[in-house]
Structures are given as C-alpha cells and as structure tokens.
Tab-separated table of C-alpha atoms in Angstrom:
chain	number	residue	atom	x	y	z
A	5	UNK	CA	0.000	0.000	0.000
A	6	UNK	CA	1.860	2.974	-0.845
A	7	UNK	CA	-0.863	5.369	-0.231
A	8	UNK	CA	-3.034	5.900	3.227
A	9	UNK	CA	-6.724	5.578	2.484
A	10	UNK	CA	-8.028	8.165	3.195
A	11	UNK	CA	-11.400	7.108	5.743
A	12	UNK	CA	-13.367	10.326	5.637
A	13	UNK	CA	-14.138	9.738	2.180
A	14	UNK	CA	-17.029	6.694	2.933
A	15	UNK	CA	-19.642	6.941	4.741
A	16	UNK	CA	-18.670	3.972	7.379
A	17	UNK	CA	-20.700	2.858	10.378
A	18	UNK	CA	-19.422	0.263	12.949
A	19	UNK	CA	-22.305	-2.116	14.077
A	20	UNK	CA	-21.678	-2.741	17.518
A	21	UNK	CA	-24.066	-5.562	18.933
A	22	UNK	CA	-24.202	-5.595	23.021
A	23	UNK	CA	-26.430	-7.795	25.527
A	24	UNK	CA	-25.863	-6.337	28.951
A	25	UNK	CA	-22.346	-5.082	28.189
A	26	UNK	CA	-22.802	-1.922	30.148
A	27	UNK	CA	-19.571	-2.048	31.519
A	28	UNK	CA	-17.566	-1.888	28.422
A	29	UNK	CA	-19.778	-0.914	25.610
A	30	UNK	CA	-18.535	2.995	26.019
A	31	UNK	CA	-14.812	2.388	26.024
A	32	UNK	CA	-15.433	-0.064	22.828
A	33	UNK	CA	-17.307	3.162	21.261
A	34	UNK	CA	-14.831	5.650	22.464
A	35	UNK	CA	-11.855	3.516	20.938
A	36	UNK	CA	-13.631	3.089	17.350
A	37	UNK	CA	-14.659	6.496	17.456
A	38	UNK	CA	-10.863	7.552	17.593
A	39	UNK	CA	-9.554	4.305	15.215
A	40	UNK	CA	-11.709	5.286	12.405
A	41	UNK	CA	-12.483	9.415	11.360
A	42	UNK	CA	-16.297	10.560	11.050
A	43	UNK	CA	-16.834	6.752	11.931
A	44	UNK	CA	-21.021	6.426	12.899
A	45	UNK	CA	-20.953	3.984	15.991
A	46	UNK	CA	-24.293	2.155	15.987
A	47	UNK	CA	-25.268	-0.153	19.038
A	48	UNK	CA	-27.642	-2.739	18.812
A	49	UNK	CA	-29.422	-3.430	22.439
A	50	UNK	CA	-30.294	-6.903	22.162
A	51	UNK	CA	-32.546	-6.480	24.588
A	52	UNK	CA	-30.383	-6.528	27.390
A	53	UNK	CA	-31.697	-5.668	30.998
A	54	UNK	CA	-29.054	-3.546	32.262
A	55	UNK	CA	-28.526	0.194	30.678
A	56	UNK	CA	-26.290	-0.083	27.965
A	57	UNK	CA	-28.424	1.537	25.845
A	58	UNK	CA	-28.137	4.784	28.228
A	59	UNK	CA	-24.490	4.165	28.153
A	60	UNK	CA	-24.268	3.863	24.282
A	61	UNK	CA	-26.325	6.930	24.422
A	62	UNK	CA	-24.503	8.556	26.769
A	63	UNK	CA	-21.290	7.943	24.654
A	64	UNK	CA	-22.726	9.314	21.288
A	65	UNK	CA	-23.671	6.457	19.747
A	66	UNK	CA	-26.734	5.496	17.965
A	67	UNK	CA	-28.592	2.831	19.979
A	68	UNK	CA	-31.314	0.458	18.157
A	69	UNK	CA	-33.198	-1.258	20.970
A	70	UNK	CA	-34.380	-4.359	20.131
A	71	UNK	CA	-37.762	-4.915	22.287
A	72	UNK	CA	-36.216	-8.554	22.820
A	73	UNK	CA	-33.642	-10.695	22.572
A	74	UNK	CA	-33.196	-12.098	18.945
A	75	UNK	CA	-29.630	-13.392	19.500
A	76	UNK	CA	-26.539	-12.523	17.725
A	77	UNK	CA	-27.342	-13.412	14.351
A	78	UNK	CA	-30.595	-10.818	14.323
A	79	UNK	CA	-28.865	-8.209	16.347
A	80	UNK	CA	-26.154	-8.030	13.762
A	81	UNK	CA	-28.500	-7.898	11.020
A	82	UNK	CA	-30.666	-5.096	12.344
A	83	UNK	CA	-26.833	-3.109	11.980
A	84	UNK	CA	-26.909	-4.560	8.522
A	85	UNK	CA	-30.807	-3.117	7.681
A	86	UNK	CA	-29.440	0.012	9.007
A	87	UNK	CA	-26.345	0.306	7.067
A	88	UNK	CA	-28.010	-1.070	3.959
A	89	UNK	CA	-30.979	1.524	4.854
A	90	UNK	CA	-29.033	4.632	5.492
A	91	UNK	CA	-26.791	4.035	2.176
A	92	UNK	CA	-23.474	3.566	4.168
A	93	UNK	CA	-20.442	2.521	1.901
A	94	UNK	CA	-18.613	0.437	4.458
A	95	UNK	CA	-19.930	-1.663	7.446
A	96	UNK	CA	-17.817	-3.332	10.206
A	97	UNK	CA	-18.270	-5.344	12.857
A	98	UNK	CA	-17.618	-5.810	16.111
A	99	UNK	CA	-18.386	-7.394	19.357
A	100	UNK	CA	-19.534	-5.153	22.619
A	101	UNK	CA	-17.285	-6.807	25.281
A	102	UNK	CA	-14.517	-5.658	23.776
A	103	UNK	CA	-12.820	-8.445	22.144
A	104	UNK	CA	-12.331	-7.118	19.053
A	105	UNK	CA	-9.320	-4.392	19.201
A	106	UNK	CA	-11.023	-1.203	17.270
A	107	UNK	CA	-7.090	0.165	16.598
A	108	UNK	CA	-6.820	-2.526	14.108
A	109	UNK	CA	-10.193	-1.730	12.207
A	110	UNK	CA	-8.361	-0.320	9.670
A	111	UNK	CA	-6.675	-3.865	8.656
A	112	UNK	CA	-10.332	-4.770	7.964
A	113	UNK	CA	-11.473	-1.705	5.636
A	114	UNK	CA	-8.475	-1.221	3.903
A	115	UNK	CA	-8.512	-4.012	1.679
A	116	UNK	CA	-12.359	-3.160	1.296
A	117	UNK	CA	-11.342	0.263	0.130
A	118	UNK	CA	-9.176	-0.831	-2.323
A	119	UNK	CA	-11.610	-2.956	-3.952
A	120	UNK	CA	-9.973	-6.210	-3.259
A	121	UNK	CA	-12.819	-7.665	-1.432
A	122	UNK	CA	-16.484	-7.861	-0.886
A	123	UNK	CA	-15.819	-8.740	3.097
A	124	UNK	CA	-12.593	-9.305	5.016
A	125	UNK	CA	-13.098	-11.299	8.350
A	126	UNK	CA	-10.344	-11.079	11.447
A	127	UNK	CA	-8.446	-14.034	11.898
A	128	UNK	CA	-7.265	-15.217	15.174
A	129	UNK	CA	-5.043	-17.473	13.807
A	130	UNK	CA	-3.825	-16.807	10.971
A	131	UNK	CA	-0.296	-16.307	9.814
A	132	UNK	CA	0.926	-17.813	13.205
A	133	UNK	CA	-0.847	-15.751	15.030
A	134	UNK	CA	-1.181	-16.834	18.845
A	135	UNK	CA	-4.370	-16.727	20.780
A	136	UNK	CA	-4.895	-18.796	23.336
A	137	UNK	CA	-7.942	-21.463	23.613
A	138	UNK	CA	-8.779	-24.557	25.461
A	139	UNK	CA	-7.831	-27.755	23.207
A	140	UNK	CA	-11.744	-28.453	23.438
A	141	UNK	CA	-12.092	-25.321	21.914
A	142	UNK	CA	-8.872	-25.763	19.121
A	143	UNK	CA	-11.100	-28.783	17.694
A	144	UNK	CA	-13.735	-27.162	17.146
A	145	UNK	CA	-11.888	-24.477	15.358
A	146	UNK	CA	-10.034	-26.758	13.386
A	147	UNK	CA	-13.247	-28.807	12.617
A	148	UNK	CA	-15.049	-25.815	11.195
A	149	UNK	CA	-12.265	-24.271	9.563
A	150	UNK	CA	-12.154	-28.213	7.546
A	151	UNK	CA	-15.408	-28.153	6.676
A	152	UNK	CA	-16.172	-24.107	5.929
A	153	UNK	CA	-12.954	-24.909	3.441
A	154	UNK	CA	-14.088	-27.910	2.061
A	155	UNK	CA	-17.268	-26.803	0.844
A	156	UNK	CA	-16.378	-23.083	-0.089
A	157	UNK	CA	-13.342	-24.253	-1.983
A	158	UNK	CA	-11.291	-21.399	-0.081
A	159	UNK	CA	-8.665	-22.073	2.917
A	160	UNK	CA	-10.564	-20.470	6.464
A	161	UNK	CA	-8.316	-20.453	9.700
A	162	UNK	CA	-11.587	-18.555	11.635
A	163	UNK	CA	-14.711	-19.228	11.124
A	164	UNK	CA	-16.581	-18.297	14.119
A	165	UNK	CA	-15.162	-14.512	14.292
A	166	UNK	CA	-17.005	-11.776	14.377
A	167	UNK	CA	-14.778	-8.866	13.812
A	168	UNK	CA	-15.818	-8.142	10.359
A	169	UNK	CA	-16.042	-5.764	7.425
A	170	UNK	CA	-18.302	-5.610	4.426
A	171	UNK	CA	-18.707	-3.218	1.266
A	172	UNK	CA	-22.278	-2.173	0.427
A	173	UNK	CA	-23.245	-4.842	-2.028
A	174	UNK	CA	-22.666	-7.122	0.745
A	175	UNK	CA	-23.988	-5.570	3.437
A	176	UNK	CA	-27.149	-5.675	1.170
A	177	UNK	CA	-27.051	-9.504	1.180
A	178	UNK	CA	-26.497	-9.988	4.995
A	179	UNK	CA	-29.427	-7.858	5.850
A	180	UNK	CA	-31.183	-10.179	3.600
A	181	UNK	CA	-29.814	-13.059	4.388
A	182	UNK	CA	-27.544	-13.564	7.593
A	183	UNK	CA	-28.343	-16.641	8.983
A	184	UNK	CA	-29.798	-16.691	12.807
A	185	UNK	CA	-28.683	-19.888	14.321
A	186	UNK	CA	-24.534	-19.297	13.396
A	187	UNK	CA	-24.221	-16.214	11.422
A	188	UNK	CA	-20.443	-16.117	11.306
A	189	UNK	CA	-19.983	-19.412	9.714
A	190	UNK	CA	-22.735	-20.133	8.159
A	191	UNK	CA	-22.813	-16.528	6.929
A	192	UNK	CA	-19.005	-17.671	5.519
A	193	UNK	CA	-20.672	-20.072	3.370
A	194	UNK	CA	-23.343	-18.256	2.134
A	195	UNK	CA	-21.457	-15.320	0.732
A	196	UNK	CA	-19.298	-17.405	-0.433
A	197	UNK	CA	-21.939	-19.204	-2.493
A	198	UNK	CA	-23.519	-16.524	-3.693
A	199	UNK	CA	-20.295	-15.137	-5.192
A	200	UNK	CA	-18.932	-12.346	-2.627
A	201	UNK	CA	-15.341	-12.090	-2.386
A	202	UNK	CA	-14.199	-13.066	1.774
A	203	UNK	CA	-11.272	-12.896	2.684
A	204	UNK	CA	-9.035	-13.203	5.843
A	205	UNK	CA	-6.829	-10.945	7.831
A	206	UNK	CA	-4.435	-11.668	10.824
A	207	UNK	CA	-5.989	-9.919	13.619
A	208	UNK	CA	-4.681	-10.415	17.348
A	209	UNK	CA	-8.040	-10.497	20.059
A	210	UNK	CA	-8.066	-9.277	23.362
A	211	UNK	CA	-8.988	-11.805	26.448
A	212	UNK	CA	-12.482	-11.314	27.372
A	213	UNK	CA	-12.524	-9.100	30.193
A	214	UNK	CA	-15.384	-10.064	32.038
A	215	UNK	CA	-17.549	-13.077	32.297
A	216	UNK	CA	-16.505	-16.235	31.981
A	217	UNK	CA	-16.404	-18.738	28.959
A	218	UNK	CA	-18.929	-21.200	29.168
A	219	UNK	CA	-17.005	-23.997	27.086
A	220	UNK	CA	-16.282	-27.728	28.329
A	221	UNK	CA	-15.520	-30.979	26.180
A	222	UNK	CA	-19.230	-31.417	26.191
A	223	UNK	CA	-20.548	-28.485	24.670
A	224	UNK	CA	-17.880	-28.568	22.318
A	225	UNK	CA	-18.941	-31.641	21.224
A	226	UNK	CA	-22.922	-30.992	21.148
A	227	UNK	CA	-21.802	-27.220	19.344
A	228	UNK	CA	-19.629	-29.081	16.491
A	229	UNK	CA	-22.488	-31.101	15.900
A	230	UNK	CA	-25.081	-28.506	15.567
A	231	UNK	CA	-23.183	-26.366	13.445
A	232	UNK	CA	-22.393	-28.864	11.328
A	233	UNK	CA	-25.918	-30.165	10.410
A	234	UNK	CA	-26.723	-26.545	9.860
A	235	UNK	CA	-24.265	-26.373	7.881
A	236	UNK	CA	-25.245	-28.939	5.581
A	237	UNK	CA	-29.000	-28.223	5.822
A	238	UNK	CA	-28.069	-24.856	4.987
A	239	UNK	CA	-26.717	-26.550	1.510
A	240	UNK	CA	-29.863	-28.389	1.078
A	241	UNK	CA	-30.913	-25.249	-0.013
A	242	UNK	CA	-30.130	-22.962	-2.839
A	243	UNK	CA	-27.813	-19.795	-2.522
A	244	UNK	CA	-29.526	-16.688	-2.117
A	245	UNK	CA	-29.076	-14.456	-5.618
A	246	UNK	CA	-26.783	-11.496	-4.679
A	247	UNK	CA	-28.631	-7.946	-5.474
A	248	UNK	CA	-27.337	-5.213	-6.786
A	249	UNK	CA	-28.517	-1.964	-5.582
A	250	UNK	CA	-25.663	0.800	-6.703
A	251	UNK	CA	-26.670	3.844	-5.279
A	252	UNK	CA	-25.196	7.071	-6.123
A	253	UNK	CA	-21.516	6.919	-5.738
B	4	UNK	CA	-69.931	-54.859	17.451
B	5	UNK	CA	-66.965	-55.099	19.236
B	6	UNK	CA	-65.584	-53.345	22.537
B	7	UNK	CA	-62.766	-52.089	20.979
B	8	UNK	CA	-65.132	-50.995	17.546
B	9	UNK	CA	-67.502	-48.943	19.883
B	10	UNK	CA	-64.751	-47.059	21.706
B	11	UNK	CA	-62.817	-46.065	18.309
B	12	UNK	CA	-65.975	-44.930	16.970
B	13	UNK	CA	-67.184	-42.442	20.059
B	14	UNK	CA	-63.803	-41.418	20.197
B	15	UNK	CA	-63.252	-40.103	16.724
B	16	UNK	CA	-66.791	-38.819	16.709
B	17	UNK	CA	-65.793	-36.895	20.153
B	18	UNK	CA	-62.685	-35.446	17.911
B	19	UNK	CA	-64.977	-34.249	14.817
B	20	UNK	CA	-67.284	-32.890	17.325
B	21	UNK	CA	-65.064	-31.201	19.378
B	22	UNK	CA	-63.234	-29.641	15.719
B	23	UNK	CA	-66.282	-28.442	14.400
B	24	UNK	CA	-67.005	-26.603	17.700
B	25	UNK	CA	-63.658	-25.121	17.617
B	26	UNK	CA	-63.989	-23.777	14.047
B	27	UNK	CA	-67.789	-22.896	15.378
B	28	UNK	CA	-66.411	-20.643	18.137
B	29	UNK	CA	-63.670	-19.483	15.408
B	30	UNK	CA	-60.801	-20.630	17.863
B	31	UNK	CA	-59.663	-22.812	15.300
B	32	UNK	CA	-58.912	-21.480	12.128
B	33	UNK	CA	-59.949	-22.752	8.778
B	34	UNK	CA	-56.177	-23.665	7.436
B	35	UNK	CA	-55.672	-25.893	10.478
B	36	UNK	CA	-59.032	-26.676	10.613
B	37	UNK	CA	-58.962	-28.813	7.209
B	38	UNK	CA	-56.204	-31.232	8.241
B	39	UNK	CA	-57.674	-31.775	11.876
B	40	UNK	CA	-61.417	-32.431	10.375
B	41	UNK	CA	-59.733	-34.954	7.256
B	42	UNK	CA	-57.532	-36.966	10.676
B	43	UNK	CA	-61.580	-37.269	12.210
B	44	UNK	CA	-63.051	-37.945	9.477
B	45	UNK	CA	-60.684	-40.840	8.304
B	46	UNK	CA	-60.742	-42.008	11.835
B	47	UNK	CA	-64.022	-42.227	12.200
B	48	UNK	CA	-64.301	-43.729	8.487
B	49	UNK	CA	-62.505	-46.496	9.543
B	50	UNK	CA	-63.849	-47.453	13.169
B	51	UNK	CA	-67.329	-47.797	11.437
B	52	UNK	CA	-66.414	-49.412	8.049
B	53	UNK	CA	-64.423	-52.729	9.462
B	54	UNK	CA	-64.563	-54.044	5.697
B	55	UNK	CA	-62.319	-51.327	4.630
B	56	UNK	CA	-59.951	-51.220	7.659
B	57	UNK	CA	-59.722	-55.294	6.937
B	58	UNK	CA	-58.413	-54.713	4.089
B	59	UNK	CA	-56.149	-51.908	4.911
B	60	UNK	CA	-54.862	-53.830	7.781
B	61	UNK	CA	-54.794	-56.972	5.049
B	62	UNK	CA	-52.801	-54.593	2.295
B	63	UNK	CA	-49.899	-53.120	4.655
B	64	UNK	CA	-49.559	-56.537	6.576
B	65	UNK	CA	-51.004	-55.750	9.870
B	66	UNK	CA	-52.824	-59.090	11.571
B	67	UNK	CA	-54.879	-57.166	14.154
B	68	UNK	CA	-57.052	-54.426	12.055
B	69	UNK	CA	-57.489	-52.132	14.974
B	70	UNK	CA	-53.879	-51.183	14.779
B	71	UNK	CA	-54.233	-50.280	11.705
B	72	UNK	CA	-56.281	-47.620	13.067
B	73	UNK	CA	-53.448	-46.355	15.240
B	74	UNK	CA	-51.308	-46.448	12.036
B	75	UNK	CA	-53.382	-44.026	10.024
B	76	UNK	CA	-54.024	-41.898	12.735
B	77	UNK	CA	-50.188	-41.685	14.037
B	78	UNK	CA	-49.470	-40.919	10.057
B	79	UNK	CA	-52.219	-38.007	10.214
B	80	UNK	CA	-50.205	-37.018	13.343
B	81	UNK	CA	-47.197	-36.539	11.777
B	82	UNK	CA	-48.269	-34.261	8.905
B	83	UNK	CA	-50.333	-32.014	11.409
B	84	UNK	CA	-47.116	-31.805	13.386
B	85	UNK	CA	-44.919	-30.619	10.029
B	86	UNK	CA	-47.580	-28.202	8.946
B	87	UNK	CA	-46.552	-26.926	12.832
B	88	UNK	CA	-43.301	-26.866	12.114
B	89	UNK	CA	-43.777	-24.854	8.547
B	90	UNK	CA	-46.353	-22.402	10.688
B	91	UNK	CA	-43.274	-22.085	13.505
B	92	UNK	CA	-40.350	-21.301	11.430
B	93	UNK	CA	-42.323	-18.700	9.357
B	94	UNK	CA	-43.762	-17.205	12.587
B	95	UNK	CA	-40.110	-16.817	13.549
B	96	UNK	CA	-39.047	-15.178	11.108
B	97	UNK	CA	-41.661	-12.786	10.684
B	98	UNK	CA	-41.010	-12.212	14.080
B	99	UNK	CA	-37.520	-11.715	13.665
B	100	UNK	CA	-38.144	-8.986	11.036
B	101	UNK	CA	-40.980	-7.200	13.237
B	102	UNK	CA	-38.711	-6.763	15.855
B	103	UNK	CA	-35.894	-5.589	13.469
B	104	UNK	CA	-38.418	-2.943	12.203
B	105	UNK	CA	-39.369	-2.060	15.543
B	106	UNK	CA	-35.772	-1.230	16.741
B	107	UNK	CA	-35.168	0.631	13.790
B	108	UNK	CA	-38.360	2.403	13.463
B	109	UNK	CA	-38.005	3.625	17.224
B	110	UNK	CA	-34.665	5.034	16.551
B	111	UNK	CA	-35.905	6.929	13.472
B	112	UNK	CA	-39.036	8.514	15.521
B	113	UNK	CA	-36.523	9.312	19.038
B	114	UNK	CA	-33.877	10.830	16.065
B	115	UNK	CA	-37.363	13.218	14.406
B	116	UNK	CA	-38.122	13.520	18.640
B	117	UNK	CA	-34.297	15.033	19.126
B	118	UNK	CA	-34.352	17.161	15.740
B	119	UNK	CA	-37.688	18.957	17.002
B	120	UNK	CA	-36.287	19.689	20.665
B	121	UNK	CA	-33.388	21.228	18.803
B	122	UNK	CA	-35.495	23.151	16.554
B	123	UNK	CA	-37.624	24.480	18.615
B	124	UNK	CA	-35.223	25.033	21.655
B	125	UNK	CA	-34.102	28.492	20.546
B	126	UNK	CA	-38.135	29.781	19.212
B	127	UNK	CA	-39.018	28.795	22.668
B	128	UNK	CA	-35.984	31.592	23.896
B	129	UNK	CA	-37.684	34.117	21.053
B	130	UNK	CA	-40.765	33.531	22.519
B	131	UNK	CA	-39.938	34.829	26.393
B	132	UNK	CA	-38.343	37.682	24.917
C-alpha cells in the first residue's frame, strides 16, 4: 500500500451488537470512534436488561433497541438493515465486550477500500498468530475451519469470528440473508456461495474481560455437531441471488 | 360390534365434534381446521367401516385391524405436526423482522423527537423575549 486511504471519504458505520455489556460498551465506542475518522458507531441493544443503551447513548452512539432478545445473528443484522438503509459505503463489525481491538479496524477496511474484497473477516489465527484457547475449543476451530474450506473451496483459519467488514453490495445480502442460528460461519458459506469475495486478515483479540467462557468438552462436542448439520441443511438449499442496488456513488 | 369398535368410533366422533365446535367458536382457524377435520373424518371412516380397515390392515400386513387404526391416525399425526413446524419457522421469522423494524423504526421517531427539541429550543428563547 503505498498510499493511506483516506477514511473520511465513505460513509462507514461500525455495528456494535451488546447484551448487557454496560460495563464496556462505552470504552469499545470511544476507541472506534478515535480508530476510524467521522466513523457512525451504531449499538444494537439486544434487549439486554441492564442500561447499555443509556451508556451507548450517553457515549454518542446510535442505539437500536431491540424490544427482545433475537440473539446474535438478528442483532447483527438489524446493523446490517441500518447500514443497507441509510446508504453507508462500508460496514464493520464488532463485538460489545470488547474483544475485538477497534485500533486494528483499519486492517479490515483497507482491503475493502481498495476494492480487493467484498468482506474481510479477522483471523485469530492466521499467519501464526497466537491466541490462546482450550484444546476443546482448538477442535472445534479446526473442525469448522475443515469443513467451511471444504465446501467453499477457499482455505478459512476462523470461522466463528465476528470482527468483520463488508462493502455495500454485501452488506445488502447480509441484511437479507444472515443466517440466525450461526451467522459467522454459516454466513461464511453463504457469501461465499452466492459469489462475494471473503477474505481473511491476521488480527490479534483481546482476552475477554469479564464473564466467563462457558465452554467444556461437552458443549464442544454438542456445538460441532449442531453447526455442522446446519451447515449442511443450509446446503440443502439454494444460494440466495446477490442484489445489486448501486446507489449514487 | 366389538368393545374395541364402539370405543374407536365415540372417540373419533368426540374429535370431529369437538373440531367443528372449535372452528364454530372461530378458535380454530380454517387452514388448520382442514387437516384436523380430514384426521376425524378418516378415523371415524374407519372405526365404522371394518370391511375397509380389513383390508387396509390386510394390504400393509397388519394381523390385528385395529392397529391399523393407530397407524393411520399416528401418520395423520405426523403431517399435522410438520404443517406446525412450517407455521413455527415462518412465525419466527416474521417475528424476527418485526422486531428488526421495531428497533429501527423507534430510533428513526426518538432521532425526528431530538431534531424537534433542537429546533424548537431556541423559538421557545424568542418567545420569552
């Protein structure tokens, strides 16, 4: 890259989903808010019972209160509606518990910028990249990364991420189509088959800092297997048709 | 007529019965309605016709007819609990995108809400003077 894109040209918005994230939810907005120029923060209270919608408020951000909890997967698409509504070029992604480090955003939307890609996704482990899990956890990874591959034809190191960018055309198609059960991977699979352009980038995550993982060998087990038969049900049927809407540029 | 003949009869005839009412009182609805009334209907079909469930029983390989009985109703059974399946997933997903619209449409009316304070803020300063 021998030029620095230049941000305030595109209208971006960060889609910041939170269930009773409260306590970080205004440091996550404050940090994107200086990573990204003119950025528009918008937080999506999955209906959470604590006020971090007052805090997101509070912090300058639009909030979208859900009046319930529709999990991750329609939380993140009512950021997508909105972006696709309010004609944004550029939509990212990222989780309220501050996980996803906002300074490297710009990792994400350069590429997208530049016209290389449709979406770019943050990778945990790509390129070597060291984050720490549970080995119950690494085979799961490893499993879905196998089988997101297999069928999309294209190597995946992280499926399951959710720090992630998208131009307009395909912010279009996820707020027609993101999938509710496991919209990160078997969102992967759907772009991918209807022709979008993914691609990874080595991102390094931040330890959740509160709450506590709720993984054991178990769940792994019981999660692998439900993704998976979503996974192929989801190729039971046929690939959404990507629409164009080009609005002015 | 059999024990067994009298009881599948007054109980299929208690299941039209109690259908019809429903659909009477317009607490069942005609789309559910048709599959629930075609289940009493072939139940009750078959309890009072023991020709026809003879040979049913006779065609699938089924020694004691009555069965039979439980077979076509448990097949019944299964497509009423599909169509619920269908009826579920759709309801979700409408619901999904009513909720969606909600969120969105309340932060459109509280963003008009904040424009107009901010308007009329300052007439409401013209005015006192």
């Amino acid at each position: 890259m021998t030029e620095r894109n230049n941000h305030y040209a595109h209208k971006i918005v960060a889609i910041v989903p939170v269930f009773n994230e409260a306590a970080c939810v205004e440091a996550v907005i404050r940090e994107v808010d200086k990573s990204i120029p003119g950025v528009e923060v918008v937080v999506i209270d999955d209906g959470s019972t604590d006020n971090s919608a007052q805090v997101a408020q509070a912090a300058q951000a639009s909030v979208i209160i859900l009046p319930y909890n529709l999990g991750i997967g329609g939380a993140v698409q009512t950021g997508y509606l909105f972006a696709s509504e309010m004609e944004y070029d550029f939509a990212v992604r990222l989780d309220g518990d501050g996980q996803h480090n906002p300074t490297q955003l710009s990792a994400l939307l350069d590429p997208l910028i530049l016209g290389q890609a449709d979406v770019i996704v943050g990778s945990r482990y790509l390129q070597g990249r060291k984050f720490r899990v549970s080995w119950s956890r690494s085979i799961g990874v490893k499993v879905f990364a196998a089988m997101v591959s297999l069928i999309t034809g294209q190597r995946f190191t992280d499926t399951t991420s959710g720090f992630q960018a998208a131009n307009r055309a395909a912010v279009q198609f996820l707020a027609q189509h993101l999938p509710s059960d496991y919209p990160e991977i078997e969102g992967l699979v759907l772009l991918c088959r209807a022709g979008f352009r993914v691609k990874e980038v080595p991102v390094t995550m931040r330890p959740r800092v509160a709450g506590q993982s709720s993984i054991t060998l178990f769940r792994s087990v019981y999660y692998v297997f439900k993704v998976s038969l979503a996974l192929l049900i989801g190729l039971l049927q046929p690939p959404p048709k990507r629409i164009y809407h080009d609005g002015p540029r | 007529m059999a024990r067994v003949e009298l009881v599948a009869i007054l109980g299929s005839l208690t299941l039209l019965v109690s259908i019809l009412e429903l659909v009477r009182r317009k607490q069942l609805g005609a789309g559910y309605a048709l599959l629930w009334l075609l289940t009493a209907l072939a139940l009750l079909i078959l309890s009072m016709w023991r020709d026809l469930l003879d040979v049913l029983a006779h065609l699938v390989g089924i020694f004691y007819p009555p069965t039979a009985l439980f077979v076509v109703g448990f097949g019944f059974l299964l497509i009423i609990l599909l169509q619920f399946s269908v009826v579920i997933s759709r309801l979700s997903q409408e619901n999904k995108k009513l909720a969606q619209r909600i969120g969105l449409l309340d932060w459109k009316l509280r963003q008009i809400h904040s424009d107009e304070t901010a308007e009329t803020q300052p007439n409401a300063e013209q005015d006192a003077i």
